[in-house]
Amino acid sequence: MDGVSVTGGVRAVARIVAREDGRGGTSLPVLDSDGPLALRRTRASGAEARVVVVGAMSGPLGGDHFTVEADVEPGARLRVGSAAATIALPGQSKGEARYDVRLSVADGAELHWLPEQLISARGSDLYVTTHADVGAGGRLVLREEQVLGRVGEEPGRLTSRLRVRVADRVVLDQELACGPGAPGGWDGPAGLGGHGAVGQLLVVRPEFEGTPVAARVLGDHAAVMPLAGPAALVTAVAPDALRLRRLLDEALASLDPVN
């Protein structure tokens, strides 16, 4: 498919379907790139198929609307990353840009959704939504990292909503707004506390149903919280993207040691 450019920005939808291949691996019967969203299959690891999202142009810019969908069917295993950070930039259109992620993980399926950081550049206005629907026996590892501004610059406006359902039950629905025009206090002690990077790590594992994760603090700037279901959420802040990644990697190693 080709991205559609209309007045006010570019519209693009990329889609992945992962399916058990019957030989102990995972096939990708659907791998549809679109416009600036290029999907590339990389070398598989055991039963796990791997895909990288490659940005074919700058953006999203003001007025753009990008969507990525991934559907992991029963028995399939999929890992999705990105080739580089995504940078939200101001565009000729003054409208808000949107980036939507829609994830579906069936019972018995597994998805690792591990993109690189999202950087909110000065003057940009981006609304990001991530909706994940996980079956009762599904597994999901989802990482989100937001960096507020490039080196030495103020951030743009960034709003991020994360909504997760497990077995048709909502276990998480949260929204974070940062930058110019965001509700007051976002950078205060109850928010980012002056830090320039914020991240979330969500882990859904059936084992957590019988043995819930204990709430705990990880160092000075991260915390683990059990959710009302077989899931746990890690929230972290850090001065920069590198230290944020280290915090989330340490948390993932403790929650999903086989990752």
Short mmCIF file of C-alpha atoms in Angstrom, two decimals:
data_model
loop_
_atom_site.label_atom_id
_atom_site.label_comp_id
_atom_site.label_asym_id
_atom_site.label_seq_id
_atom_site.Cartn_x
_atom_site.Cartn_y
_atom_site.Cartn_z
CA MET A 1 0.00 0.00 0.00
CA ASP A 2 1.08 3.60 -0.52
CA GLY A 3 0.69 6.32 2.07
CA VAL A 4 -1.99 8.85 1.20
CA SER A 5 -1.08 12.52 1.39
CA VAL A 6 -4.04 14.81 1.92
CA THR A 7 -4.49 18.39 2.98
CA GLY A 8 -3.29 18.56 6.54
CA GLY A 9 -0.86 15.63 6.45
CA VAL A 10 -0.07 12.04 5.49
CA ARG A 11 -2.29 9.06 6.34
CA ALA A 12 -0.59 5.68 6.56
CA VAL A 13 -1.59 2.26 7.97
CA ALA A 14 0.89 -0.63 8.30
CA ARG A 15 -0.28 -4.11 9.33
CA ILE A 16 1.33 -7.32 10.59
CA VAL A 17 -0.32 -10.71 11.04
CA ALA A 18 1.70 -13.48 12.73
CA ARG A 19 0.53 -17.09 12.46
CA GLU A 20 1.85 -20.43 13.69
CA ASP A 21 3.29 -22.21 10.65
CA GLY A 22 2.69 -25.79 11.80
CA ARG A 23 6.45 -26.56 11.82
CA GLY A 24 7.36 -25.01 15.16
CA GLY A 25 7.82 -21.51 13.79
CA THR A 26 5.85 -18.37 13.01
CA SER A 27 4.88 -17.15 9.54
CA LEU A 28 3.92 -13.63 8.53
CA PRO A 29 1.07 -13.97 6.01
CA VAL A 30 0.45 -10.23 6.21
CA LEU A 31 3.29 -7.73 6.27
CA ASP A 32 1.88 -4.58 4.72
CA SER A 33 4.00 -1.45 4.67
CA ASP A 34 2.46 1.91 3.90
CA GLY A 35 4.07 5.21 2.96
CA PRO A 36 6.54 6.23 5.69
CA LEU A 37 5.91 3.01 7.65
CA ALA A 38 8.15 0.32 6.15
CA LEU A 39 8.03 -3.17 7.72
CA ARG A 40 11.05 -5.44 7.32
CA ARG A 41 11.26 -9.07 8.39
CA THR A 42 14.58 -9.94 10.02
CA ARG A 43 16.19 -13.24 10.97
CA ALA A 44 13.90 -15.36 13.15
CA SER A 45 14.96 -16.75 16.53
CA GLY A 46 13.56 -20.22 17.17
CA ALA A 47 9.76 -20.07 16.99
CA GLU A 48 9.77 -16.27 17.08
CA ALA A 49 9.33 -14.15 13.95
CA ARG A 50 10.96 -10.72 14.04
CA VAL A 51 9.96 -7.47 12.33
CA VAL A 52 11.55 -4.03 12.30
CA VAL A 53 9.62 -0.83 11.57
CA VAL A 54 11.75 1.46 9.43
CA GLY A 55 10.76 5.11 9.11
CA ALA A 56 10.99 5.99 5.41
CA MET A 57 10.70 9.74 6.06
CA SER A 58 10.74 12.27 8.88
CA GLY A 59 7.76 12.46 11.14
CA PRO A 60 5.13 12.28 12.18
CA LEU A 61 4.68 15.94 11.28
CA GLY A 62 1.78 18.18 12.21
CA GLY A 63 -1.40 16.82 10.62
CA ASP A 64 -0.02 13.32 9.92
CA HIS A 65 -1.88 10.22 11.10
CA PHE A 66 0.12 6.98 11.27
CA THR A 67 -1.29 3.63 12.41
CA VAL A 68 0.50 0.32 13.03
CA GLU A 69 -1.53 -2.84 13.66
CA ALA A 70 -0.21 -6.22 14.80
CA ASP A 71 -2.36 -9.34 15.14
CA VAL A 72 -0.67 -12.37 16.72
CA GLU A 73 -2.74 -15.52 16.27
CA PRO A 74 -2.85 -18.56 18.60
CA GLY A 75 0.51 -20.27 19.01
CA ALA A 76 2.46 -17.56 17.15
CA ARG A 77 5.39 -15.63 18.58
CA LEU A 78 6.36 -12.18 17.30
CA ARG A 79 8.94 -9.56 18.24
CA VAL A 80 8.65 -6.06 16.79
CA GLY A 81 11.24 -3.30 17.11
CA SER A 82 12.17 -0.19 15.19
CA ALA A 83 15.32 0.77 13.34
CA ALA A 84 15.67 4.18 14.99
CA ALA A 85 13.93 6.62 17.28
CA THR A 86 10.73 8.27 16.06
CA ILE A 87 10.93 12.08 16.10
CA ALA A 88 7.75 14.14 16.30
CA LEU A 89 8.35 17.38 14.38
CA PRO A 90 6.33 20.49 13.58
CA GLY A 91 4.93 20.54 10.06
CA GLN A 92 3.41 23.00 7.62
CA SER A 93 0.02 22.09 9.02
CA LYS A 94 -0.65 23.43 12.50
CA GLY A 95 -2.84 20.44 13.33
CA GLU A 96 -2.05 17.74 15.84
CA ALA A 97 -0.23 14.65 14.58
CA ARG A 98 -1.43 11.18 15.61
CA TYR A 99 0.36 7.87 15.96
CA ASP A 100 -1.87 4.90 16.81
CA VAL A 101 -0.73 1.38 17.71
CA ARG A 102 -3.26 -1.46 17.79
CA LEU A 103 -2.10 -4.82 19.17
CA SER A 104 -4.02 -8.10 19.40
CA VAL A 105 -2.48 -11.13 21.11
CA ALA A 106 -4.54 -14.32 21.05
CA ASP A 107 -4.75 -16.99 23.73
CA GLY A 108 -1.50 -18.95 23.53
CA ALA A 109 0.28 -16.26 21.49
CA GLU A 110 3.20 -14.04 22.48
CA LEU A 111 4.22 -10.52 21.42
CA HIS A 112 7.24 -8.44 22.35
CA TRP A 113 6.59 -4.84 21.26
CA LEU A 114 9.88 -3.00 21.77
CA PRO A 115 10.19 0.15 19.62
CA GLU A 116 12.93 2.73 20.05
CA GLN A 117 12.28 6.02 21.79
CA LEU A 118 9.77 8.64 20.73
CA ILE A 119 11.35 12.11 20.78
CA SER A 120 9.11 15.15 21.10
CA ALA A 121 10.89 17.99 19.28
CA ARG A 122 10.24 21.64 19.96
CA GLY A 123 7.10 22.94 18.25
CA SER A 124 5.59 19.50 17.64
CA ASP A 125 2.15 18.37 18.82
CA LEU A 126 1.65 14.60 18.89
CA TYR A 127 -1.08 12.39 20.34
CA VAL A 128 -0.05 8.73 20.69
CA THR A 129 -2.43 5.90 21.51
CA THR A 130 -1.51 2.28 22.19
CA HIS A 131 -4.36 -0.20 22.58
CA ALA A 132 -3.50 -3.81 23.38
CA ASP A 133 -6.00 -6.68 23.59
CA VAL A 134 -4.56 -9.88 25.09
CA GLY A 135 -6.26 -13.27 25.30
CA ALA A 136 -6.56 -15.14 28.60
CA GLY A 137 -3.43 -17.19 27.97
CA GLY A 138 -1.56 -14.60 25.90
CA ARG A 139 1.80 -13.05 26.71
CA LEU A 140 2.82 -9.46 26.05
CA VAL A 141 5.90 -7.36 26.73
CA LEU A 142 5.34 -3.75 25.72
CA ARG A 143 7.80 -0.89 26.14
CA GLU A 144 7.16 2.81 25.60
CA GLU A 145 9.82 5.49 26.00
CA GLN A 146 9.28 9.21 25.52
CA VAL A 147 12.10 11.78 25.39
CA LEU A 148 11.10 15.40 25.87
CA GLY A 149 13.08 17.45 23.38
CA ARG A 150 16.35 16.91 21.59
CA VAL A 151 19.58 17.91 23.28
CA GLY A 152 19.40 21.49 24.51
CA GLU A 153 15.85 22.22 23.31
CA GLU A 154 12.43 22.51 24.88
CA PRO A 155 9.96 19.70 24.16
CA GLY A 156 6.89 19.87 22.01
CA ARG A 157 3.50 18.85 23.30
CA LEU A 158 3.14 15.10 23.72
CA THR A 159 0.06 13.20 24.89
CA SER A 160 0.29 9.45 25.28
CA ARG A 161 -2.54 7.05 26.13
CA LEU A 162 -1.99 3.38 26.95
CA ARG A 163 -5.01 1.07 27.20
CA VAL A 164 -4.71 -2.68 27.83
CA ARG A 165 -7.34 -5.41 28.06
CA VAL A 166 -6.67 -8.97 29.18
CA ALA A 167 -9.40 -11.57 28.58
CA ASP A 168 -11.83 -8.75 27.72
CA ARG A 169 -11.12 -6.98 31.01
CA VAL A 170 -9.52 -3.54 31.12
CA VAL A 171 -6.44 -3.76 33.35
CA LEU A 172 -4.88 -0.40 32.45
CA ASP A 173 -6.08 2.87 30.95
CA GLN A 174 -3.79 5.82 31.55
CA GLU A 175 -2.85 9.05 29.82
CA LEU A 176 0.20 11.27 30.19
CA ALA A 177 0.47 14.80 28.80
CA CYS A 178 3.74 16.75 28.72
CA GLY A 179 5.05 19.97 27.24
CA PRO A 180 3.49 23.32 26.34
CA GLY A 181 -0.25 23.38 26.93
CA ALA A 182 -0.28 20.22 29.08
CA PRO A 183 -2.07 20.38 32.44
CA GLY A 184 -0.04 22.14 35.10
CA GLY A 185 2.31 20.07 37.22
CA TRP A 186 3.42 17.60 34.56
CA ASP A 187 7.07 18.48 35.21
CA GLY A 188 6.68 18.97 38.97
CA PRO A 189 7.43 16.62 41.89
CA ALA A 190 4.24 14.61 41.29
CA GLY A 191 5.04 14.26 37.59
CA LEU A 192 8.39 14.00 35.87
CA GLY A 193 10.25 15.90 38.58
CA GLY A 194 12.33 17.76 36.02
CA HIS A 195 13.50 14.63 34.20
CA GLY A 196 13.68 14.61 30.42
CA ALA A 197 12.68 11.01 29.73
CA VAL A 198 9.76 8.87 30.88
CA GLY A 199 8.91 5.25 30.12
CA GLN A 200 6.48 2.44 30.74
CA LEU A 201 7.04 -1.30 30.60
CA LEU A 202 4.01 -3.58 30.62
CA VAL A 203 4.36 -7.34 31.11
CA VAL A 204 1.40 -9.71 30.78
CA ARG A 205 2.06 -13.34 31.78
CA PRO A 206 -0.50 -16.02 32.73
CA GLU A 207 1.72 -16.96 35.70
CA PHE A 208 0.98 -13.60 37.33
CA GLU A 209 -2.64 -14.71 37.85
CA GLY A 210 -1.66 -17.16 40.60
CA THR A 211 1.44 -15.32 41.78
CA PRO A 212 0.90 -11.56 41.42
CA VAL A 213 3.91 -9.30 41.14
CA ALA A 214 4.73 -7.45 44.36
CA ALA A 215 4.68 -3.66 44.29
CA ARG A 216 8.16 -2.30 44.80
CA VAL A 217 10.49 0.59 44.08
CA LEU A 218 13.43 0.08 41.72
CA GLY A 219 16.17 2.50 42.70
CA ASP A 220 15.21 6.16 42.98
CA HIS A 221 13.29 6.64 39.74
CA ALA A 222 11.29 3.52 38.89
CA ALA A 223 8.48 1.51 40.43
CA VAL A 224 6.71 -1.79 39.74
CA MET A 225 2.95 -1.97 40.19
CA PRO A 226 0.78 -5.10 39.90
CA LEU A 227 -2.37 -4.62 37.85
CA ALA A 228 -5.83 -6.13 38.36
CA GLY A 229 -5.07 -9.14 36.19
CA PRO A 230 -2.05 -11.23 35.15
CA ALA A 231 -0.02 -8.11 34.42
CA ALA A 232 2.47 -5.66 35.91
CA LEU A 233 3.43 -2.11 34.99
CA VAL A 234 6.80 -0.46 35.46
CA THR A 235 6.98 3.33 35.31
CA ALA A 236 10.32 5.12 35.22
CA VAL A 237 11.78 8.59 34.76
CA ALA A 238 15.37 9.46 33.96
CA PRO A 239 17.53 12.40 32.86
CA ASP A 240 18.04 10.92 29.39
CA ALA A 241 17.12 8.07 27.05
CA LEU A 242 20.17 5.94 27.85
CA ARG A 243 19.52 5.83 31.58
CA LEU A 244 15.81 5.27 31.00
CA ARG A 245 16.55 2.21 28.86
CA ARG A 246 18.84 0.79 31.54
CA LEU A 247 16.10 1.11 34.16
CA LEU A 248 13.51 -0.60 31.97
CA ASP A 249 15.92 -3.36 30.92
CA GLU A 250 16.66 -4.13 34.57
CA ALA A 251 12.95 -4.24 35.32
CA LEU A 252 12.25 -6.54 32.37
CA ALA A 253 14.98 -8.94 33.47
CA SER A 254 13.26 -9.31 36.85
CA LEU A 255 9.72 -9.70 35.43
CA ASP A 256 10.37 -11.80 32.34
CA PRO A 257 13.71 -13.60 32.83
CA VAL A 258 13.31 -15.67 29.64
CA ASN A 259 12.99 -12.52 27.48
#
